[in-house]
Amino acid sequence: MNRNPLAISLTVIGWLALAAAAGAAEKRTLTLEQCLELGLANSKGLHASRMAVEASAGKLREVKASRLPSLKFSANYTRLSEVPPFEVNLPLAAAPSGSSTFVVSPSYFNNTILKLGFQQPLFTGFRLQAGQAMAGLNAGASEQDLSRDRNEAVFAIQSAYWSLVKARESRKVVDDNVEQVKAHLADVRSFFDQDLLTRNDVLKVEVQLSSVRLAQLDAKNAEEMAAVWLNNLIGAPLDQDIEPAASNEILAASALDTPEEWSSLEKLLASAQQNRPELRAMDFRVRAGQEGVKVAQAGWYPQVLLTGNYYSLRPNPRILPAQDKFIDTWDVGLSVSFDIWNWNAAGLQTSQAKAQLAQAADALGQMKDAVAVEVRQSWLAFQQSKEKIGLAKLGVEQAAENLRVTRDRFKEGVAINTEVLDAETALLQARLSYTQALVDSELARARLRKAVGP
């Protein structure tokens, strides 16, 4: 049987597209550690920071090279206009071959210069030494900037991950509440059929069911938005369906685990002052500013260079009479220069460098204060988050018991329909508050870890 090749191709393409769509929609379970690994590997911001480190390292190598001897080769060819040779007239008796004209230097109209130059700085007013130290400190600051950006990226991924966990667990809570309201609606309709309740009681439960279904839709949308945010941070397709490996049970167990060193705020403050990459980077920049002052002050000193050149010239002007061939010569020299008066340019540059140094020192002081405030706030938030978990858990237990008792009383005809609806709403809020408390505890833990530094 003959088959149309175009139809076959379209069919194959269609199957491939369906397979790709199915693969994209497949749920992927990820732990926090896996998300961190993916996010740090795919982060464009961290790649830019790594390139800044490489640029700083290249600048350091460039400054180091400026202190070493340099060789420079140049070549030049010039075509000269024709001029008569340099001649002198001699008495006939003294002239060679009886000629009265003697050519002292012939004229050559092709001039070729080959030059190999050598230069070695001997003394530059400590400019090169200070410049090398400054470049090395700036390179160190760039490395600390990379560490800071990595710390920020880790916290961003953790925040996105726990936000997805909170959205998913909240959606589960709302789903359970929907089922609870459905079960209560079935009971109310049964009582209505037996003329034990009014139509208004049924409508109240139906309205409640519509409200929780709207909340269910909002919870699902929040979960999808949280997944998009996390996918963006870890470099996954935005429509990737992610299933966090964490749950409320895991969060509850994690909340009980507190590092021993976190029990003392003073230790955390001291650790942050030593470990925060922002403070290290700014300290490097302050020290680089000190070297920058030395670079500016170099203008007050003489500059001494050792120079040398090796020439291969055709013709060589040092050889008389001139000859139309390459002749090699060389020279070695010592160059000394000193600015006698330049309208105090070195002094003005030094003033600028000192002002920039003062700015960097002030920024370091402000940053230390900000870090101390951040650590203290994060520590207090973490301590409070642990207390909230216990209170929220107790609230869930009380709300669940209240709902159980109220339902039993409703079935016995002692409680009214509104009391059951209120109890269901209270349990929903209690469970959502408990989920919020668990996730807030993990976020507070991550924020404190970021505040203290890697």
Tab-separated table of C-alpha atoms in Angstrom:
chain	number	residue	atom	x	y	z
A	1	MET	CA	0.000	0.000	0.000
A	2	ASN	CA	1.425	3.403	-1.007
A	3	ARG	CA	1.831	5.998	1.701
A	4	ASN	CA	2.238	9.729	1.281
A	5	PRO	CA	5.745	10.692	2.542
A	6	LEU	CA	4.488	14.084	3.692
A	7	ALA	CA	1.720	12.508	5.740
A	8	ILE	CA	4.180	10.089	7.316
A	9	SER	CA	6.521	12.957	8.217
A	10	LEU	CA	3.718	14.990	9.776
A	11	THR	CA	2.600	11.976	11.781
A	12	VAL	CA	6.101	11.389	13.116
A	13	ILE	CA	6.483	15.055	14.011
A	14	GLY	CA	3.136	14.960	15.800
A	15	TRP	CA	4.126	11.931	17.866
A	16	LEU	CA	7.436	13.583	18.765
A	17	ALA	CA	5.647	16.760	19.825
A	18	LEU	CA	3.250	14.775	22.000
A	19	ALA	CA	6.150	12.900	23.554
A	20	ALA	CA	7.971	16.144	24.277
A	21	ALA	CA	4.842	17.642	25.824
A	22	ALA	CA	4.366	14.549	27.969
A	23	GLY	CA	7.990	14.743	29.095
A	24	ALA	CA	7.614	18.420	29.970
A	25	ALA	CA	4.471	17.726	31.983
A	26	GLU	CA	6.041	14.864	33.937
A	27	LYS	CA	6.314	15.661	37.620
A	28	ARG	CA	9.829	15.977	39.006
A	29	THR	CA	10.555	15.450	42.688
A	30	LEU	CA	13.435	17.570	43.979
A	31	THR	CA	15.050	18.032	47.353
A	32	LEU	CA	16.349	21.368	48.534
A	33	GLU	CA	19.931	20.187	48.000
A	34	GLN	CA	19.174	19.255	44.383
A	35	CYS	CA	17.566	22.635	43.754
A	36	LEU	CA	20.612	24.389	45.196
A	37	GLU	CA	22.947	22.350	43.009
A	38	LEU	CA	20.942	23.118	39.868
A	39	GLY	CA	20.460	26.779	40.738
A	40	LEU	CA	24.117	27.469	41.497
A	41	ALA	CA	25.227	25.674	38.329
A	42	ASN	CA	22.798	27.559	36.070
A	43	SER	CA	22.851	31.009	37.688
A	44	LYS	CA	23.703	33.750	35.172
A	45	GLY	CA	24.405	36.147	38.017
A	46	LEU	CA	27.039	33.833	39.500
A	47	HIS	CA	28.589	33.358	36.062
A	48	ALA	CA	28.909	37.140	35.744
A	49	SER	CA	30.528	37.271	39.179
A	50	ARG	CA	32.988	34.540	38.202
A	51	MET	CA	33.898	36.532	35.077
A	52	ALA	CA	34.511	39.578	37.291
A	53	VAL	CA	36.914	37.467	39.369
A	54	GLU	CA	38.746	36.378	36.222
A	55	ALA	CA	38.945	40.001	35.046
A	56	SER	CA	40.431	41.077	38.376
A	57	ALA	CA	42.949	38.244	38.229
A	58	GLY	CA	43.904	39.308	34.710
A	59	LYS	CA	44.373	42.896	35.898
A	60	LEU	CA	46.684	41.668	38.654
A	61	ARG	CA	48.792	39.742	36.142
A	62	GLU	CA	48.918	42.830	33.931
A	63	VAL	CA	50.202	45.022	36.774
A	64	LYS	CA	52.798	42.418	37.728
A	65	ALA	CA	54.002	42.318	34.134
A	66	SER	CA	54.532	46.098	34.109
A	67	ARG	CA	57.330	45.653	36.660
A	68	LEU	CA	59.244	43.258	34.416
A	69	PRO	CA	61.581	44.099	31.531
A	70	SER	CA	59.807	44.760	28.240
A	71	LEU	CA	61.025	44.238	24.690
A	72	LYS	CA	59.602	46.059	21.697
A	73	PHE	CA	60.391	45.433	18.042
A	74	SER	CA	59.699	47.957	15.304
A	75	ALA	CA	60.402	48.105	11.587
A	76	ASN	CA	60.224	51.067	9.234
A	77	TYR	CA	60.869	51.621	5.557
A	78	THR	CA	61.125	55.074	3.972
A	79	ARG	CA	61.603	56.092	0.356
A	80	LEU	CA	63.518	59.368	0.164
A	81	SER	CA	63.481	61.915	-2.594
A	82	GLU	CA	66.569	61.997	-4.719
A	83	VAL	CA	69.293	64.494	-3.741
A	84	PRO	CA	72.841	64.803	-5.020
A	85	PRO	CA	75.573	63.063	-3.019
A	86	PHE	CA	77.866	64.929	-0.688
A	87	GLU	CA	80.940	65.852	-2.798
A	88	VAL	CA	84.024	67.986	-2.334
A	89	ASN	CA	86.324	69.445	-4.943
A	90	LEU	CA	90.018	68.644	-4.590
A	91	PRO	CA	93.056	70.021	-6.347
A	92	LEU	CA	93.738	68.075	-9.473
A	93	ALA	CA	97.004	66.662	-8.156
A	94	ALA	CA	95.405	65.373	-4.903
A	95	ALA	CA	92.311	63.956	-6.529
A	96	PRO	CA	92.193	60.175	-7.011
A	97	SER	CA	92.372	59.016	-10.607
A	98	GLY	CA	93.050	62.572	-11.612
A	99	SER	CA	89.447	63.644	-10.796
A	100	SER	CA	88.817	67.003	-9.183
A	101	THR	CA	85.588	65.836	-7.412
A	102	PHE	CA	85.527	63.409	-4.441
A	103	VAL	CA	82.279	61.801	-3.165
A	104	VAL	CA	82.367	61.947	0.645
A	105	SER	CA	78.936	60.305	1.211
A	106	PRO	CA	76.815	58.846	-1.547
A	107	SER	CA	73.029	59.315	-1.520
A	108	TYR	CA	70.771	56.334	-0.901
A	109	PHE	CA	67.064	56.706	-1.368
A	110	ASN	CA	65.789	53.525	0.382
A	111	ASN	CA	65.933	53.793	4.183
A	112	THR	CA	65.177	50.665	6.274
A	113	ILE	CA	65.171	50.623	10.090
A	114	LEU	CA	64.910	47.494	12.273
A	115	LYS	CA	64.868	48.228	16.011
A	116	LEU	CA	64.647	46.041	19.127
A	117	GLY	CA	64.030	48.155	22.229
A	118	PHE	CA	64.487	47.209	25.882
A	119	GLN	CA	63.067	48.990	28.960
A	120	GLN	CA	63.229	48.164	32.669
A	121	PRO	CA	61.668	50.406	35.356
A	122	LEU	CA	64.151	50.948	38.164
A	123	PHE	CA	62.279	53.411	40.355
A	124	THR	CA	58.777	54.791	39.859
A	125	GLY	CA	58.137	56.405	43.206
A	126	PHE	CA	56.693	53.097	44.494
A	127	ARG	CA	53.878	53.426	41.922
A	128	LEU	CA	54.283	49.930	40.497
A	129	GLN	CA	54.634	48.210	43.882
A	130	ALA	CA	51.553	49.973	45.240
A	131	GLY	CA	49.661	49.310	42.017
A	132	GLN	CA	50.392	45.593	42.255
A	133	ALA	CA	49.256	45.483	45.871
A	134	MET	CA	46.128	47.449	44.956
A	135	ALA	CA	45.295	45.084	42.088
A	136	GLY	CA	45.794	42.075	44.361
A	137	LEU	CA	43.438	43.511	46.981
A	138	ASN	CA	40.816	44.323	44.349
A	139	ALA	CA	41.089	40.743	43.100
A	140	GLY	CA	40.476	39.531	46.642
A	141	ALA	CA	37.435	41.824	46.875
A	142	SER	CA	36.058	40.340	43.642
A	143	GLU	CA	36.384	36.839	45.078
A	144	GLN	CA	34.454	37.932	48.158
A	145	ASP	CA	31.821	39.505	45.904
A	146	LEU	CA	31.432	36.105	44.255
A	147	SER	CA	30.991	34.516	47.685
A	148	ARG	CA	28.391	37.157	48.579
A	149	ASP	CA	26.478	36.589	45.334
A	150	ARG	CA	26.558	32.846	45.944
A	151	ASN	CA	25.203	33.409	49.452
A	152	GLU	CA	22.409	35.550	48.012
A	153	ALA	CA	21.637	32.954	45.334
A	154	VAL	CA	21.440	30.189	47.942
A	155	PHE	CA	18.991	32.213	50.024
A	156	ALA	CA	16.878	33.070	46.965
A	157	ILE	CA	16.628	29.387	45.995
A	158	GLN	CA	15.808	28.389	49.567
A	159	SER	CA	13.098	31.064	49.739
A	160	ALA	CA	11.585	29.892	46.461
A	161	TYR	CA	11.725	26.254	47.525
A	162	TRP	CA	10.065	26.842	50.876
A	163	SER	CA	7.490	29.104	49.258
A	164	LEU	CA	6.579	26.220	46.951
A	165	VAL	CA	6.395	23.863	49.941
A	166	LYS	CA	4.105	26.300	51.746
A	167	ALA	CA	1.895	26.700	48.665
A	168	ARG	CA	1.667	22.949	48.150
A	169	GLU	CA	0.940	22.148	51.789
A	170	SER	CA	-1.606	24.971	51.949
A	171	ARG	CA	-3.313	23.613	48.858
A	172	LYS	CA	-3.495	20.177	50.532
A	173	VAL	CA	-5.077	21.754	53.594
A	174	VAL	CA	-7.666	23.511	51.443
A	175	ASP	CA	-8.311	20.278	49.514
A	176	ASP	CA	-9.016	18.494	52.804
A	177	ASN	CA	-11.330	21.299	53.832
A	178	VAL	CA	-13.239	20.983	50.562
A	179	GLU	CA	-13.806	17.308	51.292
A	180	GLN	CA	-14.883	18.126	54.832
A	181	VAL	CA	-17.444	20.660	53.622
A	182	LYS	CA	-18.680	18.195	51.011
A	183	ALA	CA	-19.211	15.577	53.716
A	184	HIS	CA	-21.001	18.133	55.889
A	185	LEU	CA	-23.173	19.156	52.924
A	186	ALA	CA	-24.179	15.531	52.468
A	187	ASP	CA	-25.234	15.351	56.122
A	188	VAL	CA	-27.173	18.597	55.885
A	189	ARG	CA	-29.005	17.471	52.757
A	190	SER	CA	-29.861	14.201	54.471
A	191	PHE	CA	-31.309	16.110	57.434
A	192	PHE	CA	-33.147	18.397	55.013
A	193	ASP	CA	-34.720	15.411	53.305
A	194	GLN	CA	-35.930	14.283	56.737
A	195	ASP	CA	-37.359	17.782	57.383
A	196	LEU	CA	-34.894	18.271	60.221
A	197	LEU	CA	-33.227	21.327	58.626
A	198	THR	CA	-34.414	24.171	56.463
A	199	ARG	CA	-33.462	25.003	52.890
A	200	ASN	CA	-31.518	27.968	54.216
A	201	ASP	CA	-29.227	25.614	56.150
A	202	VAL	CA	-28.429	23.768	52.912
A	203	LEU	CA	-27.730	27.040	51.118
A	204	LYS	CA	-25.327	28.135	53.865
A	205	VAL	CA	-23.248	24.990	53.406
A	206	GLU	CA	-23.344	25.331	49.620
A	207	VAL	CA	-22.106	28.905	49.914
A	208	GLN	CA	-19.353	27.679	52.239
A	209	LEU	CA	-18.413	25.008	49.672
A	210	SER	CA	-18.232	27.623	46.912
A	211	SER	CA	-15.973	29.779	49.092
A	212	VAL	CA	-13.540	26.973	49.871
A	213	ARG	CA	-13.491	25.965	46.211
A	214	LEU	CA	-12.469	29.513	45.341
A	215	ALA	CA	-9.803	29.254	48.019
A	216	GLN	CA	-8.778	25.945	46.468
A	217	LEU	CA	-8.375	27.628	43.081
A	218	ASP	CA	-6.306	30.426	44.618
A	219	ALA	CA	-4.129	27.866	46.417
A	220	LYS	CA	-3.532	25.964	43.182
A	221	ASN	CA	-2.611	29.175	41.368
A	222	ALA	CA	-0.243	30.162	44.179
A	223	GLU	CA	1.417	26.744	43.935
A	224	GLU	CA	1.891	27.117	40.181
A	225	MET	CA	3.356	30.625	40.569
A	226	ALA	CA	5.755	29.403	43.258
A	227	ALA	CA	6.846	26.577	40.940
A	228	VAL	CA	7.503	29.067	38.119
A	229	TRP	CA	9.678	31.145	40.440
A	230	LEU	CA	11.687	28.113	41.553
A	231	ASN	CA	12.029	26.821	37.974
A	232	ASN	CA	13.409	30.174	36.914
A	233	LEU	CA	16.030	30.122	39.676
A	234	ILE	CA	17.225	26.572	38.998
A	235	GLY	CA	17.287	26.940	35.219
A	236	ALA	CA	14.448	24.482	34.544
A	237	PRO	CA	11.599	25.001	32.032
A	238	LEU	CA	9.057	27.352	33.554
A	239	ASP	CA	6.256	24.840	33.004
A	240	GLN	CA	8.143	22.023	34.739
A	241	ASP	CA	5.919	20.372	37.352
A	242	ILE	CA	8.015	20.243	40.542
A	243	GLU	CA	7.178	18.178	43.588
A	244	PRO	CA	9.172	19.320	46.648
A	245	ALA	CA	10.484	16.424	48.679
A	246	ALA	CA	9.752	18.301	51.914
A	247	SER	CA	6.473	18.103	53.819
A	248	ASN	CA	4.967	19.404	57.028
A	249	GLU	CA	6.216	16.315	58.855
A	250	ILE	CA	9.775	16.914	57.637
A	251	LEU	CA	9.524	20.605	58.517
A	252	ALA	CA	8.292	19.799	61.998
A	253	ALA	CA	11.268	17.506	62.567
A	254	SER	CA	13.676	20.089	61.167
A	255	ALA	CA	12.315	22.782	63.481
A	256	LEU	CA	13.558	20.785	66.463
A	257	ASP	CA	17.128	20.771	65.120
A	258	THR	CA	18.937	23.936	66.164
A	259	PRO	CA	22.742	24.249	65.824
A	260	GLU	CA	24.424	24.626	69.184
A	261	GLU	CA	26.322	27.742	68.112
A	262	TRP	CA	23.021	29.502	67.419
A	263	SER	CA	22.167	29.523	71.102
A	264	SER	CA	24.462	32.516	71.722
A	265	LEU	CA	23.737	35.792	69.955
A	266	GLU	CA	27.182	37.137	70.831
A	267	LYS	CA	28.882	34.226	69.067
A	268	LEU	CA	26.722	34.763	65.998
A	269	LEU	CA	27.597	38.459	65.899
A	270	ALA	CA	31.313	37.720	66.165
A	271	SER	CA	31.064	35.018	63.510
A	272	ALA	CA	29.231	37.355	61.127
A	273	GLN	CA	31.889	40.054	61.502
A	274	GLN	CA	34.487	37.492	60.433
A	275	ASN	CA	32.591	35.470	57.833
A	276	ARG	CA	30.343	37.857	55.942
A	277	PRO	CA	31.836	38.202	52.429
A	278	GLU	CA	30.500	41.759	52.121
A	279	LEU	CA	32.641	42.828	55.071
A	280	ARG	CA	35.682	41.004	53.717
A	281	ALA	CA	35.236	42.590	50.304
A	282	MET	CA	34.918	46.065	51.774
A	283	ASP	CA	37.965	45.474	53.984
A	284	PHE	CA	39.932	44.552	50.857
A	285	ARG	CA	38.723	47.755	49.196
A	286	VAL	CA	39.757	49.872	52.179
A	287	ARG	CA	43.247	48.397	52.031
A	288	ALA	CA	43.263	48.897	48.264
A	289	GLY	CA	42.389	52.535	48.901
A	290	GLN	CA	45.455	52.844	51.124
A	291	GLU	CA	47.590	51.576	48.260
A	292	GLY	CA	45.781	53.993	45.960
A	293	VAL	CA	47.056	56.872	48.086
A	294	LYS	CA	50.609	55.582	47.554
A	295	VAL	CA	50.010	55.421	43.795
A	296	ALA	CA	48.888	59.051	43.791
A	297	GLN	CA	51.890	60.125	45.889
A	298	ALA	CA	54.275	58.578	43.337
A	299	GLY	CA	54.028	61.811	41.343
A	300	TRP	CA	56.232	63.477	43.929
A	301	TYR	CA	59.184	61.192	43.150
A	302	PRO	CA	61.489	60.930	40.129
A	303	GLN	CA	60.983	58.163	37.579
A	304	VAL	CA	64.085	56.154	36.627
A	305	LEU	CA	64.185	53.754	33.662
A	306	LEU	CA	66.938	51.618	32.193
A	307	THR	CA	66.677	51.564	28.405
A	308	GLY	CA	68.516	49.856	25.592
A	309	ASN	CA	68.122	49.533	21.821
A	310	TYR	CA	69.596	47.303	19.150
A	311	TYR	CA	69.473	48.668	15.595
A	312	SER	CA	69.915	47.159	12.181
A	313	LEU	CA	69.879	50.091	9.723
A	314	ARG	CA	70.300	50.376	5.990
A	315	PRO	CA	72.050	52.731	5.630
A	316	ASN	CA	73.277	53.342	9.176
A	317	PRO	CA	73.717	57.116	9.762
A	318	ARG	CA	76.392	56.437	12.380
A	319	ILE	CA	78.658	54.975	9.711
A	320	LEU	CA	80.417	57.447	7.431
A	321	PRO	CA	80.559	57.311	4.586
A	322	ALA	CA	77.094	55.817	4.260
A	323	GLN	CA	76.833	52.285	2.914
A	324	ASP	CA	73.852	50.642	1.251
A	325	LYS	CA	73.737	47.610	3.523
A	326	PHE	CA	72.449	46.612	6.977
A	327	ILE	CA	74.862	47.572	9.754
A	328	ASP	CA	74.079	46.728	13.411
A	329	THR	CA	74.603	49.167	16.291
A	330	TRP	CA	73.254	49.459	19.837
A	331	ASP	CA	72.850	51.860	22.742
A	332	VAL	CA	72.170	51.649	26.490
A	333	GLY	CA	70.823	54.538	28.545
A	334	LEU	CA	69.472	55.644	31.900
A	335	SER	CA	66.365	57.829	31.803
A	336	VAL	CA	65.456	60.062	34.724
A	337	SER	CA	62.407	62.329	34.743
A	338	PHE	CA	60.997	64.516	37.472
A	339	ASP	CA	58.021	66.880	37.437
A	340	ILE	CA	59.321	70.228	38.664
A	341	TRP	CA	55.961	71.951	38.479
A	342	ASN	CA	52.590	70.622	37.267
A	343	TRP	CA	50.247	72.820	39.282
A	344	ASN	CA	50.297	70.351	42.188
A	345	ALA	CA	48.657	67.552	40.170
A	346	ALA	CA	50.167	64.905	42.470
A	347	GLY	CA	48.834	66.702	45.544
A	348	LEU	CA	45.351	66.934	44.063
A	349	GLN	CA	45.386	63.264	43.082
A	350	THR	CA	46.516	62.370	46.603
A	351	SER	CA	43.647	64.375	48.097
A	352	GLN	CA	41.178	62.526	45.881
A	353	ALA	CA	42.660	59.154	46.852
A	354	LYS	CA	42.479	60.006	50.559
A	355	ALA	CA	38.849	61.109	50.207
A	356	GLN	CA	37.973	57.847	48.445
A	357	LEU	CA	39.768	55.941	51.199
A	358	ALA	CA	37.722	57.762	53.845
A	359	GLN	CA	34.518	56.916	51.954
A	360	ALA	CA	35.471	53.239	51.832
A	361	ALA	CA	36.276	53.232	55.555
A	362	ASP	CA	32.928	54.857	56.373
A	363	ALA	CA	31.125	52.345	54.148
A	364	LEU	CA	32.863	49.506	55.991
A	365	GLY	CA	31.737	50.905	59.333
A	366	GLN	CA	28.152	51.295	58.127
A	367	MET	CA	28.188	47.777	56.724
A	368	LYS	CA	29.389	46.353	60.033
A	369	ASP	CA	26.524	48.097	61.821
A	370	ALA	CA	24.020	46.832	59.239
A	371	VAL	CA	25.313	43.275	59.581
A	372	ALA	CA	24.991	43.442	63.361
A	373	VAL	CA	21.390	44.636	63.037
A	374	GLU	CA	20.597	41.936	60.447
A	375	VAL	CA	22.030	39.160	62.591
A	376	ARG	CA	20.163	40.329	65.683
A	377	GLN	CA	16.865	40.623	63.806
A	378	SER	CA	17.308	37.250	62.100
A	379	TRP	CA	18.165	35.568	65.389
A	380	LEU	CA	15.113	37.021	67.120
A	381	ALA	CA	12.904	36.017	64.180
A	382	PHE	CA	14.250	32.471	64.305
A	383	GLN	CA	13.645	32.188	68.049
A	384	GLN	CA	10.128	33.520	67.626
A	385	SER	CA	9.396	31.179	64.706
A	386	LYS	CA	10.067	28.141	66.879
A	387	GLU	CA	7.622	29.396	69.494
A	388	LYS	CA	4.984	30.019	66.826
A	389	ILE	CA	5.192	26.393	65.694
A	390	GLY	CA	4.232	25.122	69.119
A	391	LEU	CA	1.336	27.564	69.432
A	392	ALA	CA	0.116	26.842	65.900
A	393	LYS	CA	0.252	23.086	66.495
A	394	LEU	CA	-1.760	23.493	69.674
A	395	GLY	CA	-4.273	25.585	67.719
A	396	VAL	CA	-4.687	22.790	65.168
A	397	GLU	CA	-5.300	20.226	67.894
A	398	GLN	CA	-7.865	22.450	69.597
A	399	ALA	CA	-9.627	23.314	66.315
A	400	ALA	CA	-9.751	19.647	65.264
A	401	GLU	CA	-11.226	18.618	68.615
A	402	ASN	CA	-13.698	21.487	68.479
A	403	LEU	CA	-14.842	20.394	65.016
A	404	ARG	CA	-15.235	16.788	66.136
A	405	VAL	CA	-17.301	17.769	69.158
A	406	THR	CA	-19.398	20.236	67.175
A	407	ARG	CA	-20.159	17.658	64.484
A	408	ASP	CA	-21.208	15.119	67.070
A	409	ARG	CA	-23.465	17.691	68.724
A	410	PHE	CA	-24.871	18.649	65.304
A	411	LYS	CA	-25.729	15.046	64.505
A	412	GLU	CA	-27.410	14.771	67.893
A	413	GLY	CA	-29.409	17.915	67.153
A	414	VAL	CA	-27.772	19.950	69.898
A	415	ALA	CA	-25.565	22.235	67.723
A	416	ILE	CA	-26.768	24.292	64.790
A	417	ASN	CA	-25.401	24.256	61.248
A	418	THR	CA	-23.598	27.594	61.600
A	419	GLU	CA	-21.508	26.270	64.491
A	420	VAL	CA	-20.229	23.433	62.306
A	421	LEU	CA	-19.337	25.850	59.504
A	422	ASP	CA	-17.507	28.081	61.962
A	423	ALA	CA	-15.608	25.103	63.383
A	424	GLU	CA	-14.577	23.964	59.889
A	425	THR	CA	-13.367	27.472	59.041
A	426	ALA	CA	-11.449	27.652	62.326
A	427	LEU	CA	-9.727	24.339	61.592
A	428	LEU	CA	-8.823	25.499	58.083
A	429	GLN	CA	-7.262	28.686	59.441
A	430	ALA	CA	-5.444	26.772	62.180
A	431	ARG	CA	-3.944	24.293	59.733
A	432	LEU	CA	-2.918	27.078	57.355
A	433	SER	CA	-1.326	28.950	60.270
A	434	TYR	CA	0.568	25.803	61.239
A	435	THR	CA	1.902	25.364	57.704
A	436	GLN	CA	2.839	29.051	57.625
A	437	ALA	CA	4.669	28.704	60.953
A	438	LEU	CA	6.650	25.673	59.759
A	439	VAL	CA	7.755	27.355	56.521
A	440	ASP	CA	8.475	30.634	58.288
A	441	SER	CA	10.760	28.727	60.630
A	442	GLU	CA	12.750	27.329	57.692
A	443	LEU	CA	12.911	30.759	56.062
A	444	ALA	CA	14.064	32.277	59.344
A	445	ARG	CA	16.706	29.550	59.602
A	446	ALA	CA	17.913	30.298	56.050
A	447	ARG	CA	17.889	34.046	56.691
A	448	LEU	CA	19.932	33.632	59.879
A	449	ARG	CA	22.415	31.387	58.074
A	450	LYS	CA	22.766	34.032	55.355
A	451	ALA	CA	23.168	36.791	57.932
A	452	VAL	CA	25.969	34.951	59.706
A	453	GLY	CA	27.763	34.151	56.446
A	454	PRO	CA	29.092	30.979	54.823
